[in-house]
Short mmCIF file of C-alpha atoms and ligand atoms in Angstrom, two decimals:
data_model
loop_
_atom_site.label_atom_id
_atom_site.label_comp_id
_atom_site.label_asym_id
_atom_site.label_seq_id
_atom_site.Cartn_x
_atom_site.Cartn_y
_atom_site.Cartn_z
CA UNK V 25 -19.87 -14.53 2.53
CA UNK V 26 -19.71 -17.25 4.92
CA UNK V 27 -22.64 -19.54 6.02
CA UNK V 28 -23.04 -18.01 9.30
CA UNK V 29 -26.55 -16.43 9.00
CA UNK V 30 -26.19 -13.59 11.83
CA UNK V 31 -23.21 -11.55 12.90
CA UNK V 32 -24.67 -11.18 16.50
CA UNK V 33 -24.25 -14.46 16.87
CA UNK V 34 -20.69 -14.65 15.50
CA UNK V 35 -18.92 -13.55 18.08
CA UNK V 36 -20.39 -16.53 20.17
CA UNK V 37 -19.84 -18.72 17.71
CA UNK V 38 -16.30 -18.63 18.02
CA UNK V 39 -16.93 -19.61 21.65
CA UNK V 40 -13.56 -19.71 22.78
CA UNK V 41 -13.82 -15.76 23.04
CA UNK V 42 -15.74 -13.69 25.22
CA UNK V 43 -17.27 -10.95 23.19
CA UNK V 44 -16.54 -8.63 25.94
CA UNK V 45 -13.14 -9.61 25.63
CA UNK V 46 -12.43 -10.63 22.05
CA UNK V 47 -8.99 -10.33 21.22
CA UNK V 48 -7.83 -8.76 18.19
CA UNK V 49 -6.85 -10.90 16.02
CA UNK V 50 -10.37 -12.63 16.60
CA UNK V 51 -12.49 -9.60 15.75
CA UNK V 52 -10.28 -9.01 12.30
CA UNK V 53 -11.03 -12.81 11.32
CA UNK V 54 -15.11 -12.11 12.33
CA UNK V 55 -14.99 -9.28 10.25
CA UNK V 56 -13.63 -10.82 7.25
CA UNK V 57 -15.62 -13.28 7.60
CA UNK V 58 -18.58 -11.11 6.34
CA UNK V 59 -16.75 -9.39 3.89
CA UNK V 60 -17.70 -10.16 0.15
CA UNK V 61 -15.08 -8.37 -2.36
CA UNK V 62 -16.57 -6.02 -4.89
CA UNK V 63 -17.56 -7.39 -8.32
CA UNK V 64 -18.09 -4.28 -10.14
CA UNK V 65 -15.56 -3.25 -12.40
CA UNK V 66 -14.87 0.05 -14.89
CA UNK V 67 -11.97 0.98 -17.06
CA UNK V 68 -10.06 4.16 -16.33
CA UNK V 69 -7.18 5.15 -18.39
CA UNK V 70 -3.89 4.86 -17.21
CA UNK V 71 -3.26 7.98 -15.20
CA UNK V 72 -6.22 7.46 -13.35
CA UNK V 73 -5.22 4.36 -11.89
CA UNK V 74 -2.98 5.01 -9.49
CA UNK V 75 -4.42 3.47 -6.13
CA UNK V 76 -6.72 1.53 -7.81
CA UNK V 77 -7.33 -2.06 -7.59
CA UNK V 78 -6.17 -3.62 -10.55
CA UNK V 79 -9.66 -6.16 -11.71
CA UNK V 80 -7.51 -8.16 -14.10
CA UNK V 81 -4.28 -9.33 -14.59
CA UNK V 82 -2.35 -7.39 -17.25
CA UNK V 83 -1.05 -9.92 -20.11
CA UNK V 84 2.47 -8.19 -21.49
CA UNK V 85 1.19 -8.31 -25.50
CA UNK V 86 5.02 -7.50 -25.99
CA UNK V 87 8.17 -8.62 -24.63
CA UNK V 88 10.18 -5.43 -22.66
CA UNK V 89 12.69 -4.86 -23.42
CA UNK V 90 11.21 -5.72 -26.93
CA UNK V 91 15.13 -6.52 -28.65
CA UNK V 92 18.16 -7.04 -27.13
CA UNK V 93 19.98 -3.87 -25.89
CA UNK V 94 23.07 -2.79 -24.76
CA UNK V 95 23.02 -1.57 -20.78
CA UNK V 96 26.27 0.49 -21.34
CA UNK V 97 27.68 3.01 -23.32
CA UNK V 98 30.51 1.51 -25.28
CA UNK V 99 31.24 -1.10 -27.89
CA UNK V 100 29.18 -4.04 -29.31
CA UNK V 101 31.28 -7.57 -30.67
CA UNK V 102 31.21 -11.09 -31.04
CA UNK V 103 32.21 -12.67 -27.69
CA UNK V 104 34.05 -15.53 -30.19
CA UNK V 105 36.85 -12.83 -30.39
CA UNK V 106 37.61 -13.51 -26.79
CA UNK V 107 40.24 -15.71 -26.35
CA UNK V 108 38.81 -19.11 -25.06
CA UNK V 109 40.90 -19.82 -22.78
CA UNK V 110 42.73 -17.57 -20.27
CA UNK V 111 44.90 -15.07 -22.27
CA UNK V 112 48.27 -14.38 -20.99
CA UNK V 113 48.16 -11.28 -18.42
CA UNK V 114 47.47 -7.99 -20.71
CA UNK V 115 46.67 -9.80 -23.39
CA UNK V 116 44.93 -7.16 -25.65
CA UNK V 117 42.25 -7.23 -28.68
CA UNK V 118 41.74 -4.73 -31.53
CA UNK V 119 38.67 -4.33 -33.41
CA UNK V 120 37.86 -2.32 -35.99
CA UNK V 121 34.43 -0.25 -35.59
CA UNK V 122 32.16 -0.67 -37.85
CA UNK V 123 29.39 1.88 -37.43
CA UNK V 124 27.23 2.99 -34.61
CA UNK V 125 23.68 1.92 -32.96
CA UNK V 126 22.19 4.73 -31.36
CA UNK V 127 18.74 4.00 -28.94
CA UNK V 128 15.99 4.40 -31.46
CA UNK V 129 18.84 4.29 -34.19
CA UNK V 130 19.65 0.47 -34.99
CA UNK V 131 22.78 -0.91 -36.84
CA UNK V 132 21.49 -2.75 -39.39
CA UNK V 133 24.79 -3.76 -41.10
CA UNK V 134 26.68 -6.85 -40.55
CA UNK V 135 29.02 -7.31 -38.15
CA UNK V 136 32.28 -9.59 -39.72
CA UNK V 137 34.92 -11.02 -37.74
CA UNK V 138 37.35 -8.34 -35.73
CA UNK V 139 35.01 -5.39 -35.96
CA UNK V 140 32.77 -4.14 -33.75
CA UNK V 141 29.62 -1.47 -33.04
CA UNK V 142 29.96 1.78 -31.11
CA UNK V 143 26.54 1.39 -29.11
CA UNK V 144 24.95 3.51 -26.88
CA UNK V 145 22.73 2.32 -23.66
CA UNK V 146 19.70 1.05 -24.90
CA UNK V 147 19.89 0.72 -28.76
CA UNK V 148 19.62 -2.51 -29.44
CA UNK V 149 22.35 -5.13 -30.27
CA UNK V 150 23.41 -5.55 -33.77
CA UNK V 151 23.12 -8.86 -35.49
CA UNK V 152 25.88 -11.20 -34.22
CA UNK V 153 27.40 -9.45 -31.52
CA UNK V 154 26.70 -10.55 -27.78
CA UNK V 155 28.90 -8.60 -25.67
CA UNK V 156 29.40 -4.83 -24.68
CA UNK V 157 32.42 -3.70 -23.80
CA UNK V 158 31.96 -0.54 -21.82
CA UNK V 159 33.60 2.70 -23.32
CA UNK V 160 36.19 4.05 -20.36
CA UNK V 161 38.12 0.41 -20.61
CA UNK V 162 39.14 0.71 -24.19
CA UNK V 163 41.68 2.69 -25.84
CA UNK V 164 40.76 4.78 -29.17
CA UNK V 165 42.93 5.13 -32.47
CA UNK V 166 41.58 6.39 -35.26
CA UNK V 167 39.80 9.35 -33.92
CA UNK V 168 40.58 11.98 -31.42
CA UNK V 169 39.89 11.08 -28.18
CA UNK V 170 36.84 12.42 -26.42
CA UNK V 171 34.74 12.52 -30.24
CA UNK V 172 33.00 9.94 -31.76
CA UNK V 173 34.42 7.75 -34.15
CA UNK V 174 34.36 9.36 -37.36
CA UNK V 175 32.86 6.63 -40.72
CA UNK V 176 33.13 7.95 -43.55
CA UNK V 177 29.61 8.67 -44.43
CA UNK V 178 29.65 7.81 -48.10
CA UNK V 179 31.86 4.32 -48.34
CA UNK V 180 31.05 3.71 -44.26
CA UNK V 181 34.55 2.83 -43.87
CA UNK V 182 35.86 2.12 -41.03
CA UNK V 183 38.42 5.19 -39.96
CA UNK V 184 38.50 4.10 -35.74
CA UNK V 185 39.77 1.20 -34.31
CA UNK V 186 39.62 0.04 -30.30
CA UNK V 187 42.28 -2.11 -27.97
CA UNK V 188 41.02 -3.33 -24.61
CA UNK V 189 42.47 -5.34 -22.24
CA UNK V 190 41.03 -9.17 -22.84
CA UNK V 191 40.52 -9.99 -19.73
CA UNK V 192 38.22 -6.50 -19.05
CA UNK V 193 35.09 -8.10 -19.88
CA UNK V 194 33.33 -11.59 -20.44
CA UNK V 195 31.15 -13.35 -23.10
CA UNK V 196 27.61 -11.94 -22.87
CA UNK V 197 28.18 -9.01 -20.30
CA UNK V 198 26.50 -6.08 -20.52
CA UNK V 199 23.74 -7.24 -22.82
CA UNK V 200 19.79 -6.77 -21.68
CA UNK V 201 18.56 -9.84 -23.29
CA UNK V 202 14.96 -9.35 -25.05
CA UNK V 203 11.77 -9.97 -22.66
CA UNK V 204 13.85 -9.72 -19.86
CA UNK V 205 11.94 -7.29 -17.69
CA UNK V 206 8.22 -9.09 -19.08
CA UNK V 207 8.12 -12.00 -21.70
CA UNK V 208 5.53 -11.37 -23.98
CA UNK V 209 1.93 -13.69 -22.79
CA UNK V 210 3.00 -13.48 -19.30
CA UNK V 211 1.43 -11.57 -16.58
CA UNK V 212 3.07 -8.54 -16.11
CA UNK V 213 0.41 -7.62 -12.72
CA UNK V 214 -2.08 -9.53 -11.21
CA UNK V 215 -5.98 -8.63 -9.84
CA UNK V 216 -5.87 -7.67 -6.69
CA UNK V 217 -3.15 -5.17 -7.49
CA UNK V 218 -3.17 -1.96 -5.51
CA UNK V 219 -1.54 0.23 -8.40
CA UNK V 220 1.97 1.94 -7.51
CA UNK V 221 3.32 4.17 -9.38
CA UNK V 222 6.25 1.84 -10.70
CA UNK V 223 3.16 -0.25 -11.91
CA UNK V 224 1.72 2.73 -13.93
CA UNK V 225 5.19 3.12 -15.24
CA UNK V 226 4.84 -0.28 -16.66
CA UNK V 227 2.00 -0.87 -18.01
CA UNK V 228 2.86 2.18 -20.01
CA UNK V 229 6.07 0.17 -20.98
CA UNK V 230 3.54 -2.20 -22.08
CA UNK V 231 1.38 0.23 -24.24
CA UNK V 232 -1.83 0.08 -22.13
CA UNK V 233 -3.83 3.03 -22.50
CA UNK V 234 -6.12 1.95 -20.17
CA UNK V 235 -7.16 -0.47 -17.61
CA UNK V 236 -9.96 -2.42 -15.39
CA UNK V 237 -9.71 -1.40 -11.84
CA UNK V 238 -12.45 -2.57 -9.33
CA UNK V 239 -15.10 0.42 -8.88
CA UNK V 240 -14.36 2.18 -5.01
CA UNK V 241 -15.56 1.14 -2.71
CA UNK V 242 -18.51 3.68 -1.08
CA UNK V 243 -17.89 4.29 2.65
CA UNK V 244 -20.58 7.03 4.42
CA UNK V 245 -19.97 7.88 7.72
CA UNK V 246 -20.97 10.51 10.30
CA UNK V 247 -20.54 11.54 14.17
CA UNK V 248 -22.83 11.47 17.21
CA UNK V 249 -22.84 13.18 20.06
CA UNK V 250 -24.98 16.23 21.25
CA UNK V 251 -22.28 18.01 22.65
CA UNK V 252 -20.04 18.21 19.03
CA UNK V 253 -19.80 21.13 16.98
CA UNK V 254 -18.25 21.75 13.41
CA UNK V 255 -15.51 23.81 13.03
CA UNK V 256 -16.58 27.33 11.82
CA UNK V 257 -19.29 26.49 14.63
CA UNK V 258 -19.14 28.47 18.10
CA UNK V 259 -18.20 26.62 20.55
CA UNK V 260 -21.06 26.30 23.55
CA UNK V 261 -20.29 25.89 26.82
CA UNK V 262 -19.47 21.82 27.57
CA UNK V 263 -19.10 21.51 23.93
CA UNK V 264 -16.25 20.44 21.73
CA UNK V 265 -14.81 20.24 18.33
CA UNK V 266 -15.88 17.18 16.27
CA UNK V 267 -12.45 15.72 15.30
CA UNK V 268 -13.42 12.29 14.11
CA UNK V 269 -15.42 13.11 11.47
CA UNK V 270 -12.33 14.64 9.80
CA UNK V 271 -10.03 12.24 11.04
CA UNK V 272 -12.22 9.54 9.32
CA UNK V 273 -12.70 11.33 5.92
CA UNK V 274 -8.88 11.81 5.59
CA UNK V 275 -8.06 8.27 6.56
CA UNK V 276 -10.54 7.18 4.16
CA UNK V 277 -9.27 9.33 1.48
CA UNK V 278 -6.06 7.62 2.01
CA UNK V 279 -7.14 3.92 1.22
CA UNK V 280 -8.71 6.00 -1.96
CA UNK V 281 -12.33 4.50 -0.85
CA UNK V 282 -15.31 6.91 -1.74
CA UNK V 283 -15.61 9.06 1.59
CA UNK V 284 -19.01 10.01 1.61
CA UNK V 285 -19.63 12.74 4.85
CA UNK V 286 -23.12 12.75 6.36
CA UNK V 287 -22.01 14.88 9.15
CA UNK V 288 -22.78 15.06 12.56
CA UNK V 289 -26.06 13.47 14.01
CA UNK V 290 -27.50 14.15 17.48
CA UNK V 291 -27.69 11.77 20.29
CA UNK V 292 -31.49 11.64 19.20
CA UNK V 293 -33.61 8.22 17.74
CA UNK V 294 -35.23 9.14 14.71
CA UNK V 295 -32.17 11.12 13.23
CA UNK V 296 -30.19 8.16 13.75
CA UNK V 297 -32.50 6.09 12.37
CA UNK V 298 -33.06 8.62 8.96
CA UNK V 299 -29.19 8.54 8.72
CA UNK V 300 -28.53 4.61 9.01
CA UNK V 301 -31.09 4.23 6.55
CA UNK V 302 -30.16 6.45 3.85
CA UNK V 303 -25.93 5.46 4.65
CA UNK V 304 -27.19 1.89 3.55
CA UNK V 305 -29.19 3.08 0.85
CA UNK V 306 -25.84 4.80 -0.45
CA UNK V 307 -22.81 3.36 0.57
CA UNK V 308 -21.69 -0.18 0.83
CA UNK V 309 -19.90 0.02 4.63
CA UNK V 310 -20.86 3.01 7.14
CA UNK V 311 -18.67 3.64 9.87
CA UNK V 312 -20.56 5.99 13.04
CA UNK V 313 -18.35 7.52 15.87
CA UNK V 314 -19.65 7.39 19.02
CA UNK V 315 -22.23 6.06 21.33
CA UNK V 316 -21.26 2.28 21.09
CA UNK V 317 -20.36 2.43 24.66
CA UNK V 318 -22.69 2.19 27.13
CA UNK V 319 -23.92 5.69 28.08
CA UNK V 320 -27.17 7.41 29.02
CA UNK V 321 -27.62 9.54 26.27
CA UNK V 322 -26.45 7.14 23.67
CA UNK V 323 -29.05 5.96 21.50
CA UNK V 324 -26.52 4.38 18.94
CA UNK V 325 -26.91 1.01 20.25
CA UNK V 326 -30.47 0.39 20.42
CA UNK V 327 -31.27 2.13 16.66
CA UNK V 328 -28.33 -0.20 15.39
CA UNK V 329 -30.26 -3.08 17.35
CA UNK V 330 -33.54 -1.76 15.80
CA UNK V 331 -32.39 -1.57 12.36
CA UNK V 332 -30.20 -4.37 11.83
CA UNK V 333 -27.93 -7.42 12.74
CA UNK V 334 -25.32 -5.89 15.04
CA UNK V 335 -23.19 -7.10 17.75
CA UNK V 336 -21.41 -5.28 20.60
CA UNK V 337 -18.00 -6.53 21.54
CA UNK V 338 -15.60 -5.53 23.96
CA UNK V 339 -12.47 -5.71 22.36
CA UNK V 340 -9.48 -6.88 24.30
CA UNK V 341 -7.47 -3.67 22.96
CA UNK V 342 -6.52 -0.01 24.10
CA UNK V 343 -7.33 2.37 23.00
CA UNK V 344 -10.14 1.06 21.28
CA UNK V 345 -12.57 -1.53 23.42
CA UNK V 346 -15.98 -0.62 22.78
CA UNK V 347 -16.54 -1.62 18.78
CA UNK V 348 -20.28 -2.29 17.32
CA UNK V 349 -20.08 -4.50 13.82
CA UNK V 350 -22.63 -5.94 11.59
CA UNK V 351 -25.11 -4.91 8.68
CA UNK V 352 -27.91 -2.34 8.59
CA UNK V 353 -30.63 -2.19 5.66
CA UNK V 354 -31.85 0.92 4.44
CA UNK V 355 -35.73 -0.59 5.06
CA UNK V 356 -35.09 -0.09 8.54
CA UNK V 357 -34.84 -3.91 9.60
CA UNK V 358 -32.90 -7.10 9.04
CA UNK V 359 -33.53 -8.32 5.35
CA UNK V 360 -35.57 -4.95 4.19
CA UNK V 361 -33.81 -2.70 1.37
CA UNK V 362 -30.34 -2.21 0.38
CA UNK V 363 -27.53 -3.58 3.18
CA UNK V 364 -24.19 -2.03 4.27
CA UNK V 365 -21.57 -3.40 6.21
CA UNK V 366 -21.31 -1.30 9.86
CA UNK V 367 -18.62 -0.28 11.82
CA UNK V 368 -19.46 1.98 14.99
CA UNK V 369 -16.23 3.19 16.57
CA UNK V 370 -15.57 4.65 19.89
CA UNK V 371 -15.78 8.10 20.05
CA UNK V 372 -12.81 9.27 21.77
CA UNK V 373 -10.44 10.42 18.97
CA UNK V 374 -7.58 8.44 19.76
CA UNK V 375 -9.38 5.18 19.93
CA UNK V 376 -11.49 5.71 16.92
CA UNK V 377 -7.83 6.00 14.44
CA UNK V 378 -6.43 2.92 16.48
CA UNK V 379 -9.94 0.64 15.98
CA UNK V 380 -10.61 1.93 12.06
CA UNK V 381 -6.51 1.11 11.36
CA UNK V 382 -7.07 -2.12 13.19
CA UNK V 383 -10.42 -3.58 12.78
CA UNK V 384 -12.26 -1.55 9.32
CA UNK V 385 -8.70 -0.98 7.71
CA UNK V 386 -7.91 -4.75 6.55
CA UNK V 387 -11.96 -5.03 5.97
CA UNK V 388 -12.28 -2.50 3.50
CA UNK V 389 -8.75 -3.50 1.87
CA UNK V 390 -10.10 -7.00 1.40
CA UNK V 391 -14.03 -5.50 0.23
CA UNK V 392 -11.91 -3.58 -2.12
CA UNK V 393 -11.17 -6.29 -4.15
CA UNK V 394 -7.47 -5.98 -3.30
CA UNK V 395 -4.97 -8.62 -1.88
CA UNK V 396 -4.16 -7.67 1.72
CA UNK V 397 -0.52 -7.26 2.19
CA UNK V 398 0.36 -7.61 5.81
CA UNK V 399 1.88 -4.49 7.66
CA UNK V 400 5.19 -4.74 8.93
CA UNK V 401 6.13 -4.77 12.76
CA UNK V 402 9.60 -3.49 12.41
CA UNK V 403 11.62 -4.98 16.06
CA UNK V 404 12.51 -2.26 18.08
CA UNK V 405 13.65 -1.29 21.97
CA UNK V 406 11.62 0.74 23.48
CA UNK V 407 13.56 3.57 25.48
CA UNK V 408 11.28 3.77 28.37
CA UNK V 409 9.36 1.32 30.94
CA UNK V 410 5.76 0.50 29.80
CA UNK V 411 3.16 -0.67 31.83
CA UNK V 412 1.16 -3.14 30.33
CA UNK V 413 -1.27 -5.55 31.66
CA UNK V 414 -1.96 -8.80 29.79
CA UNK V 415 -4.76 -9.95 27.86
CA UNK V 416 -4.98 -6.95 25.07
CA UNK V 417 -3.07 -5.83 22.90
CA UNK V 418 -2.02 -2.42 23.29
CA UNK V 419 -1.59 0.22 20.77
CA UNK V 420 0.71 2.66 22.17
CA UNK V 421 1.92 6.22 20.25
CA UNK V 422 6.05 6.27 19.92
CA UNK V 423 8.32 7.70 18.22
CA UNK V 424 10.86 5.20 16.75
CA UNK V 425 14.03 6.22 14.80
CA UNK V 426 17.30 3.75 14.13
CA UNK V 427 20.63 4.45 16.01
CA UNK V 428 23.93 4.98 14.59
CA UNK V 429 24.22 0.50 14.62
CA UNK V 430 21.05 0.54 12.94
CA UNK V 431 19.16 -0.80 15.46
CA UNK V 432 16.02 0.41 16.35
CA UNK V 433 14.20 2.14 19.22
CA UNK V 434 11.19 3.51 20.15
CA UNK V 435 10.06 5.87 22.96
CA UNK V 436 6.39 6.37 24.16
CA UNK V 437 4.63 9.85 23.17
CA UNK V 438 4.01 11.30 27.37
CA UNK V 439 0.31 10.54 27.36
CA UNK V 440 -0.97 7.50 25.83
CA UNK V 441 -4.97 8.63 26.67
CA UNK V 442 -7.38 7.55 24.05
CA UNK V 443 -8.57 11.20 23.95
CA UNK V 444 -5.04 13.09 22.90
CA UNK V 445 -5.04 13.05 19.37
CA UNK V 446 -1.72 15.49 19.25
CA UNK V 447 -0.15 12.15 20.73
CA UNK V 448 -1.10 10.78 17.44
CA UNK V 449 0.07 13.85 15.56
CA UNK V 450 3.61 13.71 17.66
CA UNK V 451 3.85 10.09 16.79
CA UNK V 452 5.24 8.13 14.24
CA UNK V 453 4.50 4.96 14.88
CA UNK V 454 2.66 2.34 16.94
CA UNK V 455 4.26 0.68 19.72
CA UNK V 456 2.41 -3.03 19.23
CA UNK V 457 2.14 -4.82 22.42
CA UNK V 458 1.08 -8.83 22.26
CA UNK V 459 -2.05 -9.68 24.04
CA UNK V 460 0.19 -11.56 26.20
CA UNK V 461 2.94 -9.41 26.86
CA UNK V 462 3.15 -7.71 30.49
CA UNK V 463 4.91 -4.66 32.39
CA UNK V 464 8.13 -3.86 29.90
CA UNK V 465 11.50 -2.21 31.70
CA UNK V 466 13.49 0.13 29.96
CA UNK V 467 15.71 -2.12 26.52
CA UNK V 468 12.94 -4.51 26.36
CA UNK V 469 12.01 -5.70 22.67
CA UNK V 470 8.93 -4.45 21.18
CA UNK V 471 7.54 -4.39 17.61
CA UNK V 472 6.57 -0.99 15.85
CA UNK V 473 3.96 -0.21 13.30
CA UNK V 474 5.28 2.69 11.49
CA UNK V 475 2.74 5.11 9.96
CA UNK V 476 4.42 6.32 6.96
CA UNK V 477 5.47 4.07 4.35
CA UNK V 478 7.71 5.22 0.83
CA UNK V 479 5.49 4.86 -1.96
P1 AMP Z 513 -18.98 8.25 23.27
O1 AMP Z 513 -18.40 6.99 22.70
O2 AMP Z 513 -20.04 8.83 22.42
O3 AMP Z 513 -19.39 8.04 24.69
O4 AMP Z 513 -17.77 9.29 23.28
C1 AMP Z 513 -16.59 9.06 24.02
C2 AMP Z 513 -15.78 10.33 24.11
O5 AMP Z 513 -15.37 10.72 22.81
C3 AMP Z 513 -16.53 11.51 24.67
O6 AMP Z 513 -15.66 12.27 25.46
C4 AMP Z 513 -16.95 12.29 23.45
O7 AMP Z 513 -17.15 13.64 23.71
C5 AMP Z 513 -15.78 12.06 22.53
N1 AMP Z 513 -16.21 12.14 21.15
C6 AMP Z 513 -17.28 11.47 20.61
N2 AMP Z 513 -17.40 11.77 19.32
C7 AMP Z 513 -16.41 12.64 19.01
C8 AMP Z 513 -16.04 13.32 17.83
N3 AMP Z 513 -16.71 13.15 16.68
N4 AMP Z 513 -14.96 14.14 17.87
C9 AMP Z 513 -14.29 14.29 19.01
N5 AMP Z 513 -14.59 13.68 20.17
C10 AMP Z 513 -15.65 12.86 20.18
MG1 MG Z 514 -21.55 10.14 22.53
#
């Protein structure tokens, strides 16, 4: 936490910015400011990691691979048979074979000069040889082509012989050497780790059953308004649907925080006040929808006053301007009770996604406990003229793709109004435009944010 004593008067601290017109990049560094990363910590076993943050770093108690293994199916030796210096063109070896290592099935004999082990991908490499000479590049005698080599399984002799080419292969190829992947002691993933799957993969390679993950992180939120109503709900005349309520939970189920619903509150004092109170009690950040801009019927803004250490800012951004942060307690004022990080995001549907991926997005990443990874901005053209007036940055909807050169472009969803939440649901991407940046013709550069991501 930092030594500033009140968020109010953050936003003033950093004078340079007008709180009514605090560019982005400001507000995320505010925010962060007054973000303290979770200490708690539990142990959940492996398969219920994925998506956690990782609380320790894993320490490899083994090396992986844990011997070294052939990476090909073919024919183990001692690279000393090669000749040392460049053999005459088609210069050929013959070795005899002198038994097999299967994966899970070592050789353990010896290996003497001019013989060699038929090996298959991953068993590990007998005593003394170094080199793998994959199986299509030798010829067979001995056996009939297309079966294994036949031993004699009483005296082991050696019935199959091989010729290759000496020039087919060099010392030392095809060998996975042991502790390649992880040396034993060293650390195979570090805190801060948001688990992937490859990452559950591997600590199973590791033999971790299971494994210390930060605890999640509790986020309540609700909606205000008088004139929403749930789905399932009739819908009264001048009514609508609450959207953002659902939005939220789903994006918060995403970052695989605790969502914790406390549904839809009217535009009414004491109800706001009973829910604030009991989201801090609860949940360590609540994020509200609605009301933080100036309005009549709004009460939002003066209970958040009431209750806590919140400032109003006018972010220089769009969708997405009117943004309340700061801290509530659940005694009902500044210092009383249990606190909770707050978030109040516009209500209109469009603006709420674009402020919580924004602004409460990298916050609850970093309050996580995990290490922020920045998000790419993938250069693009955009296809159409955008109008764009600077001092904001701009988050439009587009839908980007990559052209037959592989560069790529991006064309504005029709309406970009902070309302239309199918624009969202058409789009696939963000069309980022710099604070600075003005009016943009048709072919001019832009960066994209692109929604979906692989793993
Ligand atoms: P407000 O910020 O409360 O003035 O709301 C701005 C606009 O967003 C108004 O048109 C509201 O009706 C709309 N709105 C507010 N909350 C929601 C919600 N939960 N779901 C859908 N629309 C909302
Ligand atoms: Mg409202």
């Amino acid at each position: 936490m930092t030594t500033l004593n009140s968020i109010s008067g953050s936003a003033g601290s950093l004078s340079q910015f007008d709180p009514q017109a605090l560019p982005v990049s400001a507000a995320q560094a505010i925010v962060l400011q007054w973000v303290t990363p979770l200490a708690q910590s539990e142990r959940v076993p492996l398969r219920d990691a994925l998506a956690r943050v990782l609380a320790r770093d894993v320490i490899s108690p083994i090396d992986v691979p844990s011997h070294d293994n052939s990476a090909m199916d073919g024919y183990a030796f001692n690279s000393a048979a090669l000749p040392a210096h460049a053999a005459p063109d088609g210069a050929t070896l013959t070795l005899n074979v002198a038994g097999k290592a299967f994966a899970g099935h070592p050789y353990t004999g010896a290996t003497a000069p001019g013989t060699c082990v038929r090996i298959m991908t991953g068993a590990p490499m007998p005593a003394g040889c170094d080199t793998v000479i994959p199986q299509e590049r030798v010829e067979r005698s001995g056996s009939t082509a297309g079966e294994e080599p036949a031993v004699d399984p009483v005296s082991a002799a050696v019935t199959e012989s091989i010729t290759f080419r000496a020039d087919a292969v060099a010392p030392g190829a095809n060998r996975r050497r042991k502790g390649e992947d992880l040396a034993r002691g060293s650390a195979a993933l570090r805190t801060g780790r948001v688990l992937h799957a490859s990452d559950i993969g591997l600590m199973a390679s590791l033999g971790v059953v299971d494994v210390a993950v930060k605890r999640r992180l509790r986020v309540a939120f609700f909606s205000t308004g008088d004139e929403l109503r749930s789905p399932g709900e009739p819908l009264d005349a001048g009514c609508i649907y609450d959207s953002n309520r659902y939005t939220l939970g789903a994006m918060l189920r995403r970052l695989n925080v605790e969502p914790i619903d406390l549904g839809r509150v009217r535009d009414d004092p004491e109800s706001l006040a009973a829910t604030l109170k009991s989201a801090a009690e609860s949940a360590d950040v609540v994020l509200t929808s609605g009301g933080v801009s100036v309005g009549e019927a709004d009460f939002t803004r003066s209970q958040l006053q009431t209750l806590g250490d919140v400032s109003f800012w006018g972010l220089a951004m769009r969708p997405g301007r009117p943004l309340a942060f700061g801290r509530i307690w659940s005694g009902g004022q500044p210092g009383a009770g249990r606190a909770a990080l707050l978030f109040g995001l516009p209500g209109n549907p469009v603006a709420t996604m674009v402020a919580f991926y924004q602004i409460v997005r990298p916050a609850l990443i970093a309050m996580s406990g995990a290490t922020p990874q920045p998000v790419p901005l993938i250069p693009a053209r955009c296809d159409a003229p955008i109008r764009k007036r600077p001092g904001r940055t701009e988050f439009q909807r587009g839908i980007a793709g990559r052209d037959a050169q592989g560069q790529w472009h991006v064309t504005p969803t029709g309406s970009q109004s902070s309302g239309a939440l199918s624009t969202m649901s058409e789009a696939n991407c963000f069309i980022v435009l710099a604070h600075e940046s003005a009016d943009l013709d048709a072919g001019d550069a832009v960066d994209v944010m692109l929604f979906d991501g692989l793993v």
